[in-house]
Amino acid sequence: MIQILNHPGWTWAGLLVSEDDYGLHAARSFQSDFVRYGGGCLAYIEILPWEKDQAKLRRIVDVMKKSTARVVIGFAHESIAIRRGEIPGLREYLLQIRPDLHHNNSYGNNIVKLFWEYTFQCRFTPPPEGWVDDGGALCTGQENLEDVETELLDVSNLRPEYNVYKAVYALAYALDDLLQCEPGRGPFSGHSCGNLKRLEPWQVLHYLQKPPRSVCSESCPPGTRMARKKGEPVCCFDCIPCSDGKISNATDSMECTSCPEDFWSSPQRDHCVPKKTEFLSYHEPLGICLTITSLLGTCMCAIVLGIFIYHHSTPMVRANNSELSFLLLVSLKLCFLCSLLFIGRPRLWTCQLRHAAFGISFVLCVSCILVKTMVVLAVFKASKPGGGASLKWFGVLQQRGTVIVLTSIQAAICTAWIVSASPTPHKNTQYNNDKIVYECAVGSPVGFAVLLGYICFLSILSFLIAFIARNLPDTFNEAKLITFSMLIFCAVWVAFVPAYVSSPGKYADAVEVFAILASSFGLLVALFGPKCYIILLRPERNTKKAIMGRGTAKS
């Protein structure tokens, strides 16, 4: 019985047993074997009463109707009847049957003759010896079947006959489907069709196998897992889709498996796919714009440096130590170029170099500005009676030394940071589960904070000194330019901190690059824009007499 149920895949059935030892024993053994060997379970078990209790029978019928099981198994001596059905035209067909009297000795005709003799209690000629002498009647073949009552003509309670009727029609439909098959689109090997002249039984069986589905729950497809329904049999379950990052690649999976670290689940959750990678790339619009801006700033520094070198003997260039101006332009050029290290796929050398180059370049730049500001104050004091000693202690050598010492401190900070806790490439999966964000882990947040803090300290110091010197006579008006440039610089980096902390993934790098470029452009334009204007467009003002004249007039 279990093998019969397994063949069409029936795993959900009802069980009817008689109220006796046979039925109860069958119920126990079948239930356990059905679960163990058939992988199925019972929708219900009902005991058929011996007495014809209509209420109990009606209740059992209601259970069967409400159940989703399409298969019912019965173990009973009685009480289970085969379904009754109607066969249209059968009675009319039987009533028109007549025996063939013209020596037709076929098997079918012999059956009809036997039926005729039994029904009308007569014999066909030649009759048995002594039949007529005993008063027996001879069959003419014209007797009327409607004049007799026989159970053979009763079509009101067809049960086994109805099953035969359905079987014949099923075979007829199967043969019809087989004949409708188009060559090259058949169900057999090579998409072939069955040949009616060389028909194999298994080919007919293929078209006959269309049993109803009888399962409590349909199989769970790949991408889902089985979850038992509480309080219901084991073959009743829900199909729960696998969660993000998990898959199942088989039917009726009990669990979903997690994808490896560098993979993510497909939309169908039936296989793992490599995660998308994300970093600030040279090939995306944002990376292209930042790269172009960086190269533009580098070219502008080179152009300004060329202008200053070409006009190195003019008062505007020579004023306030032209060597510091040249060094400041070189450091700004390095600031623009170091931003390129933040673009592209992070690697160990770029991660180690990007912050070191950024920190040292900006300290070199700010150190030059700080020294220039201090020179402004020293020159102003030296112009007053008894103030000549100020320049003696802050000459060219002292200026170079100050820049070197201040820059060396930052270089030492970067070296200690890289040696103790070097920045390294890092695969970050916290921002998006389906993406790998490549970024540079700072290694030591303390080291990064000290690097930024040292730049901020020098910037604020430069701003304060320049602010104090902003009202000096026009001869020494570079302090105003320094004040404005450092105000821009500090504003950019104050805004950088919250923007950097709140930006995820590659956008944190983009924010840092933007801060580097914005502050570098601010210093370049604020410090060298007015000087280039005078050098190129107002050369008449680029004379010592004009500069001193402005100072005298204002005094």
PDB file of C-alpha atoms in Angstrom, residues 265-502:
ATOM      1  CA  SER A 265      22.731  35.852  -1.861  1.00  0.00           C
ATOM      2  CA  SER A 266      21.197  36.194  -5.314  1.00  0.00           C
ATOM      3  CA  PRO A 267      17.725  37.791  -5.646  1.00  0.00           C
ATOM      4  CA  GLN A 268      16.263  34.271  -5.846  1.00  0.00           C
ATOM      5  CA  ARG A 269      18.269  33.204  -2.733  1.00  0.00           C
ATOM      6  CA  ASP A 270      19.323  30.004  -4.527  1.00  0.00           C
ATOM      7  CA  HIS A 271      23.030  30.714  -5.009  1.00  0.00           C
ATOM      8  CA  CYS A 272      25.747  33.051  -3.774  1.00  0.00           C
ATOM      9  CA  VAL A 273      27.141  35.818  -5.961  1.00  0.00           C
ATOM     10  CA  PRO A 274      30.288  37.906  -5.394  1.00  0.00           C
ATOM     11  CA  LYS A 275      29.584  41.104  -3.510  1.00  0.00           C
ATOM     12  CA  LYS A 276      29.916  44.382  -5.367  1.00  0.00           C
ATOM     13  CA  THR A 277      33.050  46.322  -4.490  1.00  0.00           C
ATOM     14  CA  GLU A 278      32.963  50.038  -3.789  1.00  0.00           C
ATOM     15  CA  PHE A 279      35.736  52.609  -3.489  1.00  0.00           C
ATOM     16  CA  LEU A 280      36.438  56.093  -4.787  1.00  0.00           C
ATOM     17  CA  SER A 281      37.415  55.210  -8.341  1.00  0.00           C
ATOM     18  CA  TYR A 282      39.081  57.172 -11.123  1.00  0.00           C
ATOM     19  CA  HIS A 283      36.377  55.893 -13.489  1.00  0.00           C
ATOM     20  CA  GLU A 284      33.289  57.270 -11.748  1.00  0.00           C
ATOM     21  CA  PRO A 285      32.074  60.874 -12.130  1.00  0.00           C
ATOM     22  CA  LEU A 286      32.957  61.881  -8.554  1.00  0.00           C
ATOM     23  CA  GLY A 287      36.490  60.501  -8.815  1.00  0.00           C
ATOM     24  CA  ILE A 288      36.985  62.081 -12.253  1.00  0.00           C
ATOM     25  CA  CYS A 289      35.869  65.508 -10.998  1.00  0.00           C
ATOM     26  CA  LEU A 290      38.171  65.363  -7.975  1.00  0.00           C
ATOM     27  CA  THR A 291      41.099  64.182 -10.115  1.00  0.00           C
ATOM     28  CA  ILE A 292      40.602  66.991 -12.626  1.00  0.00           C
ATOM     29  CA  THR A 293      40.330  69.536  -9.803  1.00  0.00           C
ATOM     30  CA  SER A 294      43.523  68.217  -8.209  1.00  0.00           C
ATOM     31  CA  LEU A 295      45.448  68.414 -11.480  1.00  0.00           C
ATOM     32  CA  LEU A 296      44.013  71.883 -12.116  1.00  0.00           C
ATOM     33  CA  GLY A 297      45.276  73.083  -8.734  1.00  0.00           C
ATOM     34  CA  THR A 298      48.691  71.539  -9.417  1.00  0.00           C
ATOM     35  CA  CYS A 299      48.895  73.319 -12.779  1.00  0.00           C
ATOM     36  CA  MET A 300      47.846  76.631 -11.206  1.00  0.00           C
ATOM     37  CA  CYS A 301      50.618  76.278  -8.598  1.00  0.00           C
ATOM     38  CA  ALA A 302      53.115  75.547 -11.373  1.00  0.00           C
ATOM     39  CA  ILE A 303      51.945  78.603 -13.327  1.00  0.00           C
ATOM     40  CA  VAL A 304      52.169  80.887 -10.283  1.00  0.00           C
ATOM     41  CA  LEU A 305      55.590  79.453  -9.457  1.00  0.00           C
ATOM     42  CA  GLY A 306      56.698  80.152 -13.041  1.00  0.00           C
ATOM     43  CA  ILE A 307      55.424  83.721 -12.787  1.00  0.00           C
ATOM     44  CA  PHE A 308      57.283  84.273  -9.537  1.00  0.00           C
ATOM     45  CA  ILE A 309      60.484  82.768 -10.913  1.00  0.00           C
ATOM     46  CA  TYR A 310      60.267  84.886 -14.048  1.00  0.00           C
ATOM     47  CA  HIS A 311      59.614  88.053 -11.982  1.00  0.00           C
ATOM     48  CA  HIS A 312      61.900  87.045  -9.108  1.00  0.00           C
ATOM     49  CA  SER A 313      63.766  90.377  -9.159  1.00  0.00           C
ATOM     50  CA  THR A 314      60.633  92.535  -8.754  1.00  0.00           C
ATOM     51  CA  PRO A 315      59.802  94.132  -5.392  1.00  0.00           C
ATOM     52  CA  MET A 316      56.483  92.256  -5.126  1.00  0.00           C
ATOM     53  CA  VAL A 317      58.263  88.875  -5.267  1.00  0.00           C
ATOM     54  CA  ARG A 318      61.267  89.864  -3.211  1.00  0.00           C
ATOM     55  CA  ALA A 319      59.184  91.392  -0.419  1.00  0.00           C
ATOM     56  CA  ASN A 320      58.933  89.277   2.726  1.00  0.00           C
ATOM     57  CA  ASN A 321      61.414  86.540   1.753  1.00  0.00           C
ATOM     58  CA  SER A 322      60.785  85.214  -1.769  1.00  0.00           C
ATOM     59  CA  GLU A 323      62.338  81.894  -0.752  1.00  0.00           C
ATOM     60  CA  LEU A 324      59.397  81.232   1.598  1.00  0.00           C
ATOM     61  CA  SER A 325      56.987  82.092  -1.220  1.00  0.00           C
ATOM     62  CA  PHE A 326      58.662  79.564  -3.518  1.00  0.00           C
ATOM     63  CA  LEU A 327      58.624  76.917  -0.778  1.00  0.00           C
ATOM     64  CA  LEU A 328      54.971  77.706  -0.030  1.00  0.00           C
ATOM     65  CA  LEU A 329      54.037  77.193  -3.690  1.00  0.00           C
ATOM     66  CA  VAL A 330      55.895  73.873  -3.789  1.00  0.00           C
ATOM     67  CA  SER A 331      54.116  72.709  -0.615  1.00  0.00           C
ATOM     68  CA  LEU A 332      50.733  73.723  -2.074  1.00  0.00           C
ATOM     69  CA  LYS A 333      51.585  71.737  -5.180  1.00  0.00           C
ATOM     70  CA  LEU A 334      52.266  68.709  -2.978  1.00  0.00           C
ATOM     71  CA  CYS A 335      48.951  69.281  -1.185  1.00  0.00           C
ATOM     72  CA  PHE A 336      47.077  69.121  -4.491  1.00  0.00           C
ATOM     73  CA  LEU A 337      48.965  66.016  -5.604  1.00  0.00           C
ATOM     74  CA  CYS A 338      48.562  64.120  -2.302  1.00  0.00           C
ATOM     75  CA  SER A 339      44.787  64.182  -2.805  1.00  0.00           C
ATOM     76  CA  LEU A 340      45.266  61.724  -5.690  1.00  0.00           C
ATOM     77  CA  LEU A 341      46.397  59.094  -3.171  1.00  0.00           C
ATOM     78  CA  PHE A 342      42.823  59.038  -1.792  1.00  0.00           C
ATOM     79  CA  ILE A 343      41.390  58.027  -5.195  1.00  0.00           C
ATOM     80  CA  GLY A 344      41.619  54.482  -6.531  1.00  0.00           C
ATOM     81  CA  ARG A 345      41.533  51.054  -4.908  1.00  0.00           C
ATOM     82  CA  PRO A 346      43.254  51.231  -1.493  1.00  0.00           C
ATOM     83  CA  ARG A 347      46.541  49.377  -1.276  1.00  0.00           C
ATOM     84  CA  LEU A 348      49.020  49.090   1.562  1.00  0.00           C
ATOM     85  CA  TRP A 349      51.450  51.683   0.199  1.00  0.00           C
ATOM     86  CA  THR A 350      48.702  54.189  -0.677  1.00  0.00           C
ATOM     87  CA  CYS A 351      47.108  53.783   2.763  1.00  0.00           C
ATOM     88  CA  GLN A 352      50.441  54.399   4.485  1.00  0.00           C
ATOM     89  CA  LEU A 353      51.442  57.251   2.190  1.00  0.00           C
ATOM     90  CA  ARG A 354      48.177  59.180   1.844  1.00  0.00           C
ATOM     91  CA  HIS A 355      47.939  60.509   5.400  1.00  0.00           C
ATOM     92  CA  ALA A 356      51.695  60.934   5.788  1.00  0.00           C
ATOM     93  CA  ALA A 357      51.935  62.935   2.543  1.00  0.00           C
ATOM     94  CA  PHE A 358      48.851  64.925   3.474  1.00  0.00           C
ATOM     95  CA  GLY A 359      50.096  65.693   7.000  1.00  0.00           C
ATOM     96  CA  ILE A 360      53.653  66.644   6.039  1.00  0.00           C
ATOM     97  CA  SER A 361      52.599  68.722   2.987  1.00  0.00           C
ATOM     98  CA  PHE A 362      50.087  70.758   4.973  1.00  0.00           C
ATOM     99  CA  VAL A 363      52.455  71.290   7.902  1.00  0.00           C
ATOM    100  CA  LEU A 364      55.122  72.481   5.459  1.00  0.00           C
ATOM    101  CA  CYS A 365      52.585  74.852   3.934  1.00  0.00           C
ATOM    102  CA  VAL A 366      51.284  76.179   7.255  1.00  0.00           C
ATOM    103  CA  SER A 367      54.848  76.457   8.637  1.00  0.00           C
ATOM    104  CA  CYS A 368      55.805  78.713   5.730  1.00  0.00           C
ATOM    105  CA  ILE A 369      52.741  80.866   6.390  1.00  0.00           C
ATOM    106  CA  LEU A 370      53.501  81.014  10.107  1.00  0.00           C
ATOM    107  CA  VAL A 371      57.106  82.060   9.469  1.00  0.00           C
ATOM    108  CA  LYS A 372      55.976  84.665   6.895  1.00  0.00           C
ATOM    109  CA  THR A 373      53.588  86.090   9.501  1.00  0.00           C
ATOM    110  CA  MET A 374      56.328  86.243  12.091  1.00  0.00           C
ATOM    111  CA  VAL A 375      58.612  87.948   9.546  1.00  0.00           C
ATOM    112  CA  VAL A 376      55.934  90.601   8.992  1.00  0.00           C
ATOM    113  CA  LEU A 377      55.908  91.405  12.704  1.00  0.00           C
ATOM    114  CA  ALA A 378      59.720  91.309  12.905  1.00  0.00           C
ATOM    115  CA  VAL A 379      60.123  93.704   9.946  1.00  0.00           C
ATOM    116  CA  PHE A 380      57.565  96.078  11.419  1.00  0.00           C
ATOM    117  CA  LYS A 381      59.333  96.123  14.766  1.00  0.00           C
ATOM    118  CA  ALA A 382      62.697  96.587  13.034  1.00  0.00           C
ATOM    119  CA  SER A 383      61.347  99.710  11.289  1.00  0.00           C
ATOM    120  CA  LYS A 384      60.840 101.380  14.653  1.00  0.00           C
ATOM    121  CA  PRO A 385      63.694 103.055  16.566  1.00  0.00           C
ATOM    122  CA  GLY A 386      65.708 100.452  18.502  1.00  0.00           C
ATOM    123  CA  GLY A 387      63.932  97.507  16.861  1.00  0.00           C
ATOM    124  CA  GLY A 388      66.743  96.297  14.628  1.00  0.00           C
ATOM    125  CA  ALA A 389      67.572  93.402  16.944  1.00  0.00           C
ATOM    126  CA  SER A 390      64.300  91.634  16.033  1.00  0.00           C
ATOM    127  CA  LEU A 391      65.500  90.873  12.501  1.00  0.00           C
ATOM    128  CA  LYS A 392      68.904  89.795  13.849  1.00  0.00           C
ATOM    129  CA  TRP A 393      67.271  86.921  15.741  1.00  0.00           C
ATOM    130  CA  PHE A 394      64.869  86.037  12.920  1.00  0.00           C
ATOM    131  CA  GLY A 395      66.993  86.073   9.815  1.00  0.00           C
ATOM    132  CA  VAL A 396      66.938  83.773   6.780  1.00  0.00           C
ATOM    133  CA  LEU A 397      68.685  80.894   8.513  1.00  0.00           C
ATOM    134  CA  GLN A 398      66.317  81.078  11.485  1.00  0.00           C
ATOM    135  CA  GLN A 399      63.337  81.099   9.094  1.00  0.00           C
ATOM    136  CA  ARG A 400      64.565  77.991   7.289  1.00  0.00           C
ATOM    137  CA  GLY A 401      65.310  76.270  10.580  1.00  0.00           C
ATOM    138  CA  THR A 402      61.860  77.026  11.966  1.00  0.00           C
ATOM    139  CA  VAL A 403      60.170  75.534   8.893  1.00  0.00           C
ATOM    140  CA  ILE A 404      62.402  72.443   9.028  1.00  0.00           C
ATOM    141  CA  VAL A 405      61.834  71.895  12.766  1.00  0.00           C
ATOM    142  CA  LEU A 406      58.045  72.319  12.547  1.00  0.00           C
ATOM    143  CA  THR A 407      57.858  69.986   9.544  1.00  0.00           C
ATOM    144  CA  SER A 408      60.164  67.439  11.173  1.00  0.00           C
ATOM    145  CA  ILE A 409      57.811  67.182  14.154  1.00  0.00           C
ATOM    146  CA  GLN A 410      54.989  66.162  11.818  1.00  0.00           C
ATOM    147  CA  ALA A 411      57.289  63.708  10.019  1.00  0.00           C
ATOM    148  CA  ALA A 412      58.122  62.139  13.398  1.00  0.00           C
ATOM    149  CA  ILE A 413      54.405  61.857  14.243  1.00  0.00           C
ATOM    150  CA  CYS A 414      53.719  60.132  10.902  1.00  0.00           C
ATOM    151  CA  THR A 415      56.682  57.774  11.336  1.00  0.00           C
ATOM    152  CA  ALA A 416      55.610  56.764  14.836  1.00  0.00           C
ATOM    153  CA  TRP A 417      52.061  56.235  13.630  1.00  0.00           C
ATOM    154  CA  ILE A 418      53.048  54.030  10.667  1.00  0.00           C
ATOM    155  CA  VAL A 419      55.521  51.980  12.732  1.00  0.00           C
ATOM    156  CA  SER A 420      53.211  51.389  15.698  1.00  0.00           C
ATOM    157  CA  ALA A 421      49.808  50.975  13.990  1.00  0.00           C
ATOM    158  CA  SER A 422      50.102  51.294  10.243  1.00  0.00           C
ATOM    159  CA  PRO A 423      47.029  52.183   8.170  1.00  0.00           C
ATOM    160  CA  THR A 424      46.014  49.153   6.090  1.00  0.00           C
ATOM    161  CA  PRO A 425      43.433  48.337   3.395  1.00  0.00           C
ATOM    162  CA  HIS A 426      40.214  47.103   4.957  1.00  0.00           C
ATOM    163  CA  LYS A 427      37.116  45.374   3.591  1.00  0.00           C
ATOM    164  CA  ASN A 428      34.194  47.022   5.322  1.00  0.00           C
ATOM    165  CA  THR A 429      30.837  45.218   5.173  1.00  0.00           C
ATOM    166  CA  GLN A 430      29.088  47.255   7.860  1.00  0.00           C
ATOM    167  CA  TYR A 431      27.706  49.986   5.597  1.00  0.00           C
ATOM    168  CA  ASN A 432      25.990  47.660   3.103  1.00  0.00           C
ATOM    169  CA  ASN A 433      25.617  43.908   3.538  1.00  0.00           C
ATOM    170  CA  ASP A 434      25.651  43.302  -0.206  1.00  0.00           C
ATOM    171  CA  LYS A 435      28.719  45.456  -0.861  1.00  0.00           C
ATOM    172  CA  ILE A 436      32.363  45.390   0.125  1.00  0.00           C
ATOM    173  CA  VAL A 437      33.593  48.913   0.777  1.00  0.00           C
ATOM    174  CA  TYR A 438      37.359  49.075   0.321  1.00  0.00           C
ATOM    175  CA  GLU A 439      38.813  51.697   2.598  1.00  0.00           C
ATOM    176  CA  CYS A 440      41.958  52.489   4.516  1.00  0.00           C
ATOM    177  CA  ALA A 441      41.666  51.685   8.212  1.00  0.00           C
ATOM    178  CA  VAL A 442      43.586  54.394  10.078  1.00  0.00           C
ATOM    179  CA  GLY A 443      45.157  51.796  12.340  1.00  0.00           C
ATOM    180  CA  SER A 444      45.512  54.158  15.286  1.00  0.00           C
ATOM    181  CA  PRO A 445      42.795  56.783  15.744  1.00  0.00           C
ATOM    182  CA  VAL A 446      45.125  58.504  18.217  1.00  0.00           C
ATOM    183  CA  GLY A 447      47.828  58.868  15.572  1.00  0.00           C
ATOM    184  CA  PHE A 448      45.342  60.323  13.085  1.00  0.00           C
ATOM    185  CA  ALA A 449      44.001  62.715  15.729  1.00  0.00           C
ATOM    186  CA  VAL A 450      47.522  63.902  16.672  1.00  0.00           C
ATOM    187  CA  LEU A 451      48.341  64.495  12.978  1.00  0.00           C
ATOM    188  CA  LEU A 452      45.231  66.620  12.455  1.00  0.00           C
ATOM    189  CA  GLY A 453      45.621  68.305  15.820  1.00  0.00           C
ATOM    190  CA  TYR A 454      49.166  69.440  15.017  1.00  0.00           C
ATOM    191  CA  ILE A 455      48.005  70.955  11.706  1.00  0.00           C
ATOM    192  CA  CYS A 456      45.144  72.714  13.481  1.00  0.00           C
ATOM    193  CA  PHE A 457      47.498  74.040  16.181  1.00  0.00           C
ATOM    194  CA  LEU A 458      49.849  75.620  13.628  1.00  0.00           C
ATOM    195  CA  SER A 459      46.909  76.971  11.608  1.00  0.00           C
ATOM    196  CA  ILE A 460      45.293  78.625  14.624  1.00  0.00           C
ATOM    197  CA  LEU A 461      48.661  80.049  15.717  1.00  0.00           C
ATOM    198  CA  SER A 462      49.233  81.493  12.233  1.00  0.00           C
ATOM    199  CA  PHE A 463      45.735  82.949  12.212  1.00  0.00           C
ATOM    200  CA  LEU A 464      46.153  84.615  15.612  1.00  0.00           C
ATOM    201  CA  ILE A 465      49.524  86.167  14.742  1.00  0.00           C
ATOM    202  CA  ALA A 466      48.239  87.343  11.370  1.00  0.00           C
ATOM    203  CA  PHE A 467      45.116  88.750  13.038  1.00  0.00           C
ATOM    204  CA  ILE A 468      47.269  90.738  15.425  1.00  0.00           C
ATOM    205  CA  ALA A 469      49.331  92.070  12.508  1.00  0.00           C
ATOM    206  CA  ARG A 470      46.387  92.870  10.241  1.00  0.00           C
ATOM    207  CA  ASN A 471      46.414  96.638  11.027  1.00  0.00           C
ATOM    208  CA  LEU A 472      50.071  97.212  10.210  1.00  0.00           C
ATOM    209  CA  PRO A 473      50.875  99.863   7.569  1.00  0.00           C
ATOM    210  CA  ASP A 474      50.241  98.928   3.928  1.00  0.00           C
ATOM    211  CA  THR A 475      53.925  98.296   3.348  1.00  0.00           C
ATOM    212  CA  PHE A 476      53.463  95.116   5.385  1.00  0.00           C
ATOM    213  CA  ASN A 477      49.878  94.319   4.305  1.00  0.00           C
ATOM    214  CA  GLU A 478      50.572  90.612   3.614  1.00  0.00           C
ATOM    215  CA  ALA A 479      49.290  89.961   7.149  1.00  0.00           C
ATOM    216  CA  LYS A 480      45.776  90.778   5.917  1.00  0.00           C
ATOM    217  CA  LEU A 481      46.068  88.227   3.140  1.00  0.00           C
ATOM    218  CA  ILE A 482      47.384  85.641   5.596  1.00  0.00           C
ATOM    219  CA  THR A 483      44.527  86.393   8.003  1.00  0.00           C
ATOM    220  CA  PHE A 484      41.934  85.868   5.285  1.00  0.00           C
ATOM    221  CA  SER A 485      43.601  82.729   3.899  1.00  0.00           C
ATOM    222  CA  MET A 486      43.899  81.116   7.343  1.00  0.00           C
ATOM    223  CA  LEU A 487      40.281  81.996   8.090  1.00  0.00           C
ATOM    224  CA  ILE A 488      39.268  80.023   4.975  1.00  0.00           C
ATOM    225  CA  PHE A 489      41.643  77.203   5.903  1.00  0.00           C
ATOM    226  CA  CYS A 490      40.305  76.851   9.454  1.00  0.00           C
ATOM    227  CA  ALA A 491      36.663  77.072   8.312  1.00  0.00           C
ATOM    228  CA  VAL A 492      37.163  74.250   5.802  1.00  0.00           C
ATOM    229  CA  TRP A 493      38.768  71.904   8.322  1.00  0.00           C
ATOM    230  CA  VAL A 494      36.286  72.698  11.095  1.00  0.00           C
ATOM    231  CA  ALA A 495      33.485  71.731   8.691  1.00  0.00           C
ATOM    232  CA  PHE A 496      35.469  68.663   7.625  1.00  0.00           C
ATOM    233  CA  VAL A 497      35.280  66.834  10.960  1.00  0.00           C
ATOM    234  CA  PRO A 498      31.477  66.302  11.237  1.00  0.00           C
ATOM    235  CA  ALA A 499      31.171  65.710   7.494  1.00  0.00           C
ATOM    236  CA  TYR A 500      33.931  63.063   7.577  1.00  0.00           C
ATOM    237  CA  VAL A 501      32.469  61.255  10.587  1.00  0.00           C
ATOM    238  CA  SER A 502      28.952  61.083   9.086  1.00  0.00           C
TER     239      SER A 502
END
